[in-house]
Coordinates of C-alpha atoms in Angstrom, one line a residue:
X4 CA 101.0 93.4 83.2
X5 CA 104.4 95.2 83.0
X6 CA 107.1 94.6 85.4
X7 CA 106.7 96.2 88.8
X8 CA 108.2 95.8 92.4
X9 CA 106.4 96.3 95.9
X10 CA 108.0 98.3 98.5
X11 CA 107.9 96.2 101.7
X12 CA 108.7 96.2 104.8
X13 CA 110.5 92.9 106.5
X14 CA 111.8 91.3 109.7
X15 CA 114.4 89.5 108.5
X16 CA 115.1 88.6 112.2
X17 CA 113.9 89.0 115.5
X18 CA 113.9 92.9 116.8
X19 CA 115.2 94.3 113.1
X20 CA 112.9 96.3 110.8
X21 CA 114.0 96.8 107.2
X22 CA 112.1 98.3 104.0
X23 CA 113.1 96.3 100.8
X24 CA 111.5 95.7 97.0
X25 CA 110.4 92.6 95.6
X26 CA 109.7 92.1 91.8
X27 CA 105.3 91.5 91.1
X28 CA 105.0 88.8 89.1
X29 CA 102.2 87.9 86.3
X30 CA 99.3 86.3 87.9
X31 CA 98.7 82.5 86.9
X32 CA 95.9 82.2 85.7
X33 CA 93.8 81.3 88.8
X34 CA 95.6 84.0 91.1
X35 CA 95.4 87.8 91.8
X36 CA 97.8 90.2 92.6
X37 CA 96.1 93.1 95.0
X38 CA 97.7 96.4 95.3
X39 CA 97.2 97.2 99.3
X40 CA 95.8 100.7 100.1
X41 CA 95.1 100.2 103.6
X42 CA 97.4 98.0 106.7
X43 CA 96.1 98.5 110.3
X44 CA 99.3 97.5 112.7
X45 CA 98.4 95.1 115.6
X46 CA 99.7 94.2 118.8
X47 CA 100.3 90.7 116.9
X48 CA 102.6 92.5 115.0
X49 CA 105.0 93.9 117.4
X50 CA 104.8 90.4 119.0
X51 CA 106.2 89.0 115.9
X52 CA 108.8 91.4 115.7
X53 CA 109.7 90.4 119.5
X54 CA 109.8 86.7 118.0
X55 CA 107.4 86.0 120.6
X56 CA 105.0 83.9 118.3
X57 CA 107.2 81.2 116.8
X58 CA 110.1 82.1 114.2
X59 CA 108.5 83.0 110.8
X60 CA 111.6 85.2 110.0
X61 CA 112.1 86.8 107.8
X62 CA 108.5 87.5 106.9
X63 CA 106.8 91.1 106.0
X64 CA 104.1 91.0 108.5
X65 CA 100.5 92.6 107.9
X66 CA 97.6 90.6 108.5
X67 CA 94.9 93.7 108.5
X68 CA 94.5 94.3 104.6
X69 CA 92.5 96.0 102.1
X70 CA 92.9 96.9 98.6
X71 CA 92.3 96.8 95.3
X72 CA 92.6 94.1 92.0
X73 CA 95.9 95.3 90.7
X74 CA 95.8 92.0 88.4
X75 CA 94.2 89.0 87.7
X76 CA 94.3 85.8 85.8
X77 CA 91.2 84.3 83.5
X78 CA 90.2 81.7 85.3
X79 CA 90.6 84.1 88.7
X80 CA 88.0 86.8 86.9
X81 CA 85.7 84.5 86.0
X82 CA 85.0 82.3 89.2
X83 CA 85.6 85.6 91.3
X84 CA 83.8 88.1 89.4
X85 CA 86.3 90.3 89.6
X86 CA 88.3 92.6 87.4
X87 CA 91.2 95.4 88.1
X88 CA 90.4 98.1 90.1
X89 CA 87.8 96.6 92.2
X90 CA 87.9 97.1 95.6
X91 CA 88.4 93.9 98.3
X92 CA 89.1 92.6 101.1
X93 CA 91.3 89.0 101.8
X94 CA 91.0 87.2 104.6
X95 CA 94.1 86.4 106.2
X96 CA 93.8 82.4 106.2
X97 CA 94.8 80.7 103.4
X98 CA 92.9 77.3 103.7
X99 CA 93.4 74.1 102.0
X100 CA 89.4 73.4 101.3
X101 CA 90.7 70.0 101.8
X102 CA 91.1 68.8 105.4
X103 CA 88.3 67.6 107.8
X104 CA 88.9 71.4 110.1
X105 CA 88.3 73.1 106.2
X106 CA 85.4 70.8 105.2
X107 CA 83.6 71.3 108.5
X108 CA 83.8 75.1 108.1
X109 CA 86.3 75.6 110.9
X110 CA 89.1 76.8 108.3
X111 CA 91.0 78.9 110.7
X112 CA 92.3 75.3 112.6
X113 CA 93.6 74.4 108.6
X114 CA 95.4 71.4 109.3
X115 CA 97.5 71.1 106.0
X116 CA 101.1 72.3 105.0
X117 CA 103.4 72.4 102.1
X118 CA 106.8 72.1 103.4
X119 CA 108.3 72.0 99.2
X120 CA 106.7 75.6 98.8
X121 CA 108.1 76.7 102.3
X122 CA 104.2 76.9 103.3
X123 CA 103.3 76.2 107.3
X124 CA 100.1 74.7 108.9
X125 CA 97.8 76.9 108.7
X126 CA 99.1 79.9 107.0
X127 CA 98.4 83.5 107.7
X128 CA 99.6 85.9 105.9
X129 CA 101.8 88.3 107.8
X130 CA 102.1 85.7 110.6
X131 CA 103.9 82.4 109.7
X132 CA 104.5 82.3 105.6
X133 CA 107.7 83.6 105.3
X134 CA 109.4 85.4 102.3
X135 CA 111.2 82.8 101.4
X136 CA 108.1 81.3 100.4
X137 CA 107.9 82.2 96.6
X138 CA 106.8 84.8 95.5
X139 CA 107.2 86.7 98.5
X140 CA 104.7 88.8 98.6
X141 CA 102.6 87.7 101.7
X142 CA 102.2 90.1 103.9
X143 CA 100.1 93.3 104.2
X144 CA 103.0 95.7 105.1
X145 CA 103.5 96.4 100.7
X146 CA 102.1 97.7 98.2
X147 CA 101.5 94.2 96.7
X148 CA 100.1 90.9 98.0
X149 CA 99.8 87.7 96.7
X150 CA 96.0 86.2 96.4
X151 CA 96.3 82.5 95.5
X152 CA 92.8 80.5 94.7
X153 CA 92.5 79.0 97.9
X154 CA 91.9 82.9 99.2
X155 CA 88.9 83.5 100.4
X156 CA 88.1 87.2 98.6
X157 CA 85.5 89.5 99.2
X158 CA 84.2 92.4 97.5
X159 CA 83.9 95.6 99.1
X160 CA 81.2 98.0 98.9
X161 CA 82.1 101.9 97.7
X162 CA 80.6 103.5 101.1
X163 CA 83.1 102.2 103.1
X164 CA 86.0 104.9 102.9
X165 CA 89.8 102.8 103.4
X166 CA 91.0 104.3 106.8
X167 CA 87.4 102.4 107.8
X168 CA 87.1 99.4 105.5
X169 CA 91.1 98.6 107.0
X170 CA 89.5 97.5 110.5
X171 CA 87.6 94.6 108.8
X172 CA 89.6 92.0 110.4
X173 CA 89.4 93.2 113.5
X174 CA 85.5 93.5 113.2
X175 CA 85.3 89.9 111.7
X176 CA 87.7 88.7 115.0
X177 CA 85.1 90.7 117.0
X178 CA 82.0 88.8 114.7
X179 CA 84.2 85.5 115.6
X180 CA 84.0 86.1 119.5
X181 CA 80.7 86.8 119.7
X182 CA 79.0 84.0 117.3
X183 CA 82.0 81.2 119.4
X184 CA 79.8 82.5 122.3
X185 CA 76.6 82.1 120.9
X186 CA 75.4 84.9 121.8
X187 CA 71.6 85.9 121.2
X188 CA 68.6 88.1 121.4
X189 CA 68.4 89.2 125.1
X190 CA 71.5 87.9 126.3
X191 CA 73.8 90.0 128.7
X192 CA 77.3 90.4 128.1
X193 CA 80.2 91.3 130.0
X194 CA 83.3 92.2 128.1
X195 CA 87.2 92.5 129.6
X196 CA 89.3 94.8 127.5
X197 CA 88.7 97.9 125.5
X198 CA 91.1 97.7 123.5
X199 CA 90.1 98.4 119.5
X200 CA 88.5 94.9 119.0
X201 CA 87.1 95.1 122.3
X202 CA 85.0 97.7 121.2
X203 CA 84.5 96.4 118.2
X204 CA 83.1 93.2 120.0
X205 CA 80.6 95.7 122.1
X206 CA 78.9 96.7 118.8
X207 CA 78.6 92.8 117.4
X208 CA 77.0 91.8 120.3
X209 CA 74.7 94.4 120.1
X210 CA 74.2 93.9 116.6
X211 CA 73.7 90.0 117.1
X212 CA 70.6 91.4 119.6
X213 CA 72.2 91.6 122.9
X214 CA 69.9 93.0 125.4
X215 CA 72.7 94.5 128.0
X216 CA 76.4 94.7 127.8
X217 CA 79.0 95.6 130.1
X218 CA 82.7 96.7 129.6
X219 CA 85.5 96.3 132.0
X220 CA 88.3 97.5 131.9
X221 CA 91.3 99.9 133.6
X222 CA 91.6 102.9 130.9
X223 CA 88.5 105.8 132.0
X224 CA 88.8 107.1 128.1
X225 CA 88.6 103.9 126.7
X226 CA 85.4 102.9 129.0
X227 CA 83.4 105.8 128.5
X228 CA 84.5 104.7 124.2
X229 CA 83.1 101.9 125.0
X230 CA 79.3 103.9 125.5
X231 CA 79.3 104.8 122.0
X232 CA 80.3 101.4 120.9
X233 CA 77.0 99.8 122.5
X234 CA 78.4 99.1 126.1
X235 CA 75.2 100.2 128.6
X236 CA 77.7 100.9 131.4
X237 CA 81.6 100.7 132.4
X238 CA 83.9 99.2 135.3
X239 CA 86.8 100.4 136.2
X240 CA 88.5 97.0 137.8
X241 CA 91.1 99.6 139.4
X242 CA 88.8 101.5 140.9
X243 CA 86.3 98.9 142.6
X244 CA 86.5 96.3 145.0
X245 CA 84.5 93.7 143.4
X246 CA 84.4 93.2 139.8
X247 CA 82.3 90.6 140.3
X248 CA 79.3 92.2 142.3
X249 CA 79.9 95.4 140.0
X250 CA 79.2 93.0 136.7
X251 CA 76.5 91.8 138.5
X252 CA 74.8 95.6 139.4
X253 CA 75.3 96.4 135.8
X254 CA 73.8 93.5 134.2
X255 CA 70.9 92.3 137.0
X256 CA 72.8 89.2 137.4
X257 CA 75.6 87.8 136.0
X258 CA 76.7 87.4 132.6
X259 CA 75.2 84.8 130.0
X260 CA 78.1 85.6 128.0
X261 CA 81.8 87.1 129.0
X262 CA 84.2 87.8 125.9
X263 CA 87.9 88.3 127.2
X264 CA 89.6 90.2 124.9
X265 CA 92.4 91.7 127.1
X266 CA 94.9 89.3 126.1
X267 CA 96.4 88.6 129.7
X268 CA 96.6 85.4 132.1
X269 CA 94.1 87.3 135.2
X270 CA 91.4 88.3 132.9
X271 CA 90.9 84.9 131.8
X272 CA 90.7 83.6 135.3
X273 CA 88.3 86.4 135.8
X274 CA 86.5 86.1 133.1
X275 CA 85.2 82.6 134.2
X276 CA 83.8 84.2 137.3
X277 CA 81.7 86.3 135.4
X278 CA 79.3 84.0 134.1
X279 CA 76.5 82.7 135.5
X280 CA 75.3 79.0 135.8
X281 CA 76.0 77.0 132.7
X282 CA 77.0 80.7 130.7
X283 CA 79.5 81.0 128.0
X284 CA 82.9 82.5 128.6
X285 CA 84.6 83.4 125.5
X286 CA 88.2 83.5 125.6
X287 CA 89.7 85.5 122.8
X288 CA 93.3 87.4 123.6
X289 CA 96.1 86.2 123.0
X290 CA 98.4 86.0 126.1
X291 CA 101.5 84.5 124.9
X292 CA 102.8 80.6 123.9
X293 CA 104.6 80.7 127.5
X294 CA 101.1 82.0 129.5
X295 CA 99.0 79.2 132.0
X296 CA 96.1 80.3 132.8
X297 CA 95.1 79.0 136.4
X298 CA 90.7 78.2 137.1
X299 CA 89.1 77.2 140.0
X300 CA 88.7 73.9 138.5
X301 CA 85.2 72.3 140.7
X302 CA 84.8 76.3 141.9
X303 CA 84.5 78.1 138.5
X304 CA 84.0 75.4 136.3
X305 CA 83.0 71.8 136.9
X306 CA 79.8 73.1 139.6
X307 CA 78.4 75.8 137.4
X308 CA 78.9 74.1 134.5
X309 CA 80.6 76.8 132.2
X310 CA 80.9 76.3 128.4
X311 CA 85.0 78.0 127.8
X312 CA 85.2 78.9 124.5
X313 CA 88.5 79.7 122.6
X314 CA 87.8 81.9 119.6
X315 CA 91.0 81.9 117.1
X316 CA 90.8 84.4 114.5
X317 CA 88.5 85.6 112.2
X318 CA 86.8 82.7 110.3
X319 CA 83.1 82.9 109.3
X320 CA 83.9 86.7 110.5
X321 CA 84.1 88.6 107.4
X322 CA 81.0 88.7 105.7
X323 CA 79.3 90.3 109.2
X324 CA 82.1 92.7 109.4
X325 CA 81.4 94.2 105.7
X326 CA 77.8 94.2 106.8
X327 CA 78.0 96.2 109.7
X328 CA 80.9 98.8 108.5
X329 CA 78.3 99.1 105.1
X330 CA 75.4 99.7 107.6
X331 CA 77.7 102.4 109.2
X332 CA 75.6 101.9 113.0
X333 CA 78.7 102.4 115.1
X334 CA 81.5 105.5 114.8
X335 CA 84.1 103.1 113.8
X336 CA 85.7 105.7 111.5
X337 CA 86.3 107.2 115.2
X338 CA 88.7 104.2 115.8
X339 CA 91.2 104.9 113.2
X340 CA 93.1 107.4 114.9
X341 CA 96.9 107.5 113.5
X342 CA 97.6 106.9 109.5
X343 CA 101.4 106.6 108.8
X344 CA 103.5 106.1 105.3
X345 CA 104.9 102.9 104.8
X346 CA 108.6 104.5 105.6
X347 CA 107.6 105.7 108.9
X348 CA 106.6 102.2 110.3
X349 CA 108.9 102.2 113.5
X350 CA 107.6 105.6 114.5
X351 CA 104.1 104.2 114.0
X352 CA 105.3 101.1 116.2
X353 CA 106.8 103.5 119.3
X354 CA 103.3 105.2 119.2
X355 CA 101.3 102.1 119.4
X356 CA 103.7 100.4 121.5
X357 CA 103.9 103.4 124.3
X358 CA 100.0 104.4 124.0
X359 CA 101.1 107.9 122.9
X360 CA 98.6 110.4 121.9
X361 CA 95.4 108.8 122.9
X362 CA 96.4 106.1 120.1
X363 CA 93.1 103.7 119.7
X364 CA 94.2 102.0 116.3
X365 CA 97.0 103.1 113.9
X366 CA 97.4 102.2 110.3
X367 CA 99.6 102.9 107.6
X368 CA 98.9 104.6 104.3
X369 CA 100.0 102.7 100.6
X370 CA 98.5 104.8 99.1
X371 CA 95.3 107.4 99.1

């Protein structure tokens, strides 16, 4: 491979945004090098830049990746099956494969670190490894990323164009939700928040053989979105009294399973109401490491029994998510509504951040 460098762009400290290089060194021979042609931006990503999750600085963020094998050692090729130009996807935990969370499947709680590398518990790339950590390429927001042999690596399939293959992260958070809350053939749903992976959760749960599913929410656009993503009907919290009883006119009854996905302190309390007697109440957004959440304790919990289920990330996620964006069931193509060069990654940010333009998910473009 001849010398290259990666354009990236870096938070080298909290609130500043900078586009640097970095030099793409020869694979070892049980590593790959991908060259990134799709980033979606998250909220998580503007939180990072707010330095509101920890202090990974500086780090070039992007955990929403998809790509191509730009190059590849031996050993890498043989035990992946892979050679350059095919296309993948690489899932944003690095495990260990050696602690008890890893060994019992549950690799996203990766309890092992590497301080002499620079290397956190339970690295993510475009989260908490920083770019200190050599070589520095471990983030999605470049045109090169770093795939050791503890990555987990899939193949992608052709049909998938890359503005769509880009949200398989979000659809293997969304797989992640719904399989935490066990949900099954017949069960009703109630989800809080429309938001892209709230959507996104609307079709898994149909897909996993939900028989009804509701969507609440506070955006009319977003709700009536929501139809075409599998959601039977809508509630506009805003605009009724009771969210409760309106959950329970949409569904017959309430929930067997409620998936918050709105990220904020209230839903979760709501979303605990929501379920019926001994239900599952799934709690997936993020709110913040300086958010309590406050439960009727005998009231919402202890007297009806409810299972509350954190779901962190995106493990056991990603082979479902290539599945169902093969299978093409859903318009998720629909979701991807703003593509932005690399160099234009603040303006991307002040369109995501404000909600301009009927923005549902934004992602920027390394190259077509």
């Amino acid at each position: 491979m001849a010398q290259t460098t990666s354009r990236q762009v870096v938070f080298p400290e909290r609130g500043v945004i900078e586009l640097a290089t970095a030099d793409v060194p020869e694979p070892a021979p049980d590593e790959l090098v991908m060259r990134v042609r799709r980033v979606g931006i998250c909220a998580t990503d503007l939180h990072l830049l707010e330095g509101h999750i920890g202090d990974p600085f500086p780090l070039v963020p992007g955990h929403e990746f998809v790509g191509e094998v730009f190059a590849i050692g031996e050993n890498a090729a043989d035990a992946r099956g892979l050679s350059v130009g095919d296309r993948i996807a690489v899932e944003m935990q690095l495990p260990c494969t050696e602690c008890d969370r890893c060994r019992e499947g549950r690799y996203n709680l990766c309890d092992r670190d590497d301080p002499a590398a620079g290397l956190p518990v339970g690295r993510e790339y475009g989260v908490n490894i920083p770019r200190t950590a050599a070589p520095g390429l471990w983030g999605g927001y470049a045109d090169h990323l770093q795939v050791p042999a503890e990555a987990i690596v899939h193949r992608l399939p052709e049909s998938i164009p890359w503005d769509t293959a880009a949200l398989v992260e979000p659809v293997a958070v969304s797989f992640r939700a719904v399989q935490r809350g066990r949900v099954a053939p017949g069960d009703t749903v109630a989800i809080i928040g429309p938001g892209p992976v709230g959507l996104l959760i609307s079709a898994a749960a149909r897909i996993q053989g939900a028989s009804r599913v509701v969507m609440i929410g506070t955006r009319d656009n977003r709700l009536e979105l929501a139809r075409r993503f599998g959601s039977d009907d809508t509630v506009n919290s805003r605009r009724v009294d009771d969210v409760r009883q309106a959950v329970v006119e949409a569904l017959g009854g309430l929930a067997d399973v409620v998936i918050e996905i709105a990220g904020v302190p209230d839903a979760q309390s709501l979303a605990v109401t929501l379920a019926r007697r001994g239900g599952r109440v799934v709690l997936a957004g993020a709110c913040g490491w300086g958010a309590d959440v406050t439960f009727g304790s005998d009231r919402d919990l202890l007297t009806r029994e409810i299972d509350v289920l954190p779901s962190f990330l995106s493990a056991g996620g990603y082979e479902p998510s290539i599945a169902a964006l093969a299978a093409d069931d859903y318009p998720y193509a629909d979701l991807v509504t703003h593509r932005f060069p690399l160099e234009q990654v603040e303006e991307a940010y002040d369109v995501v951040r404000t909600k301009r333009d009927d923005v549902i998910k934004a992602v920027l473009v390394l190259e077509d």
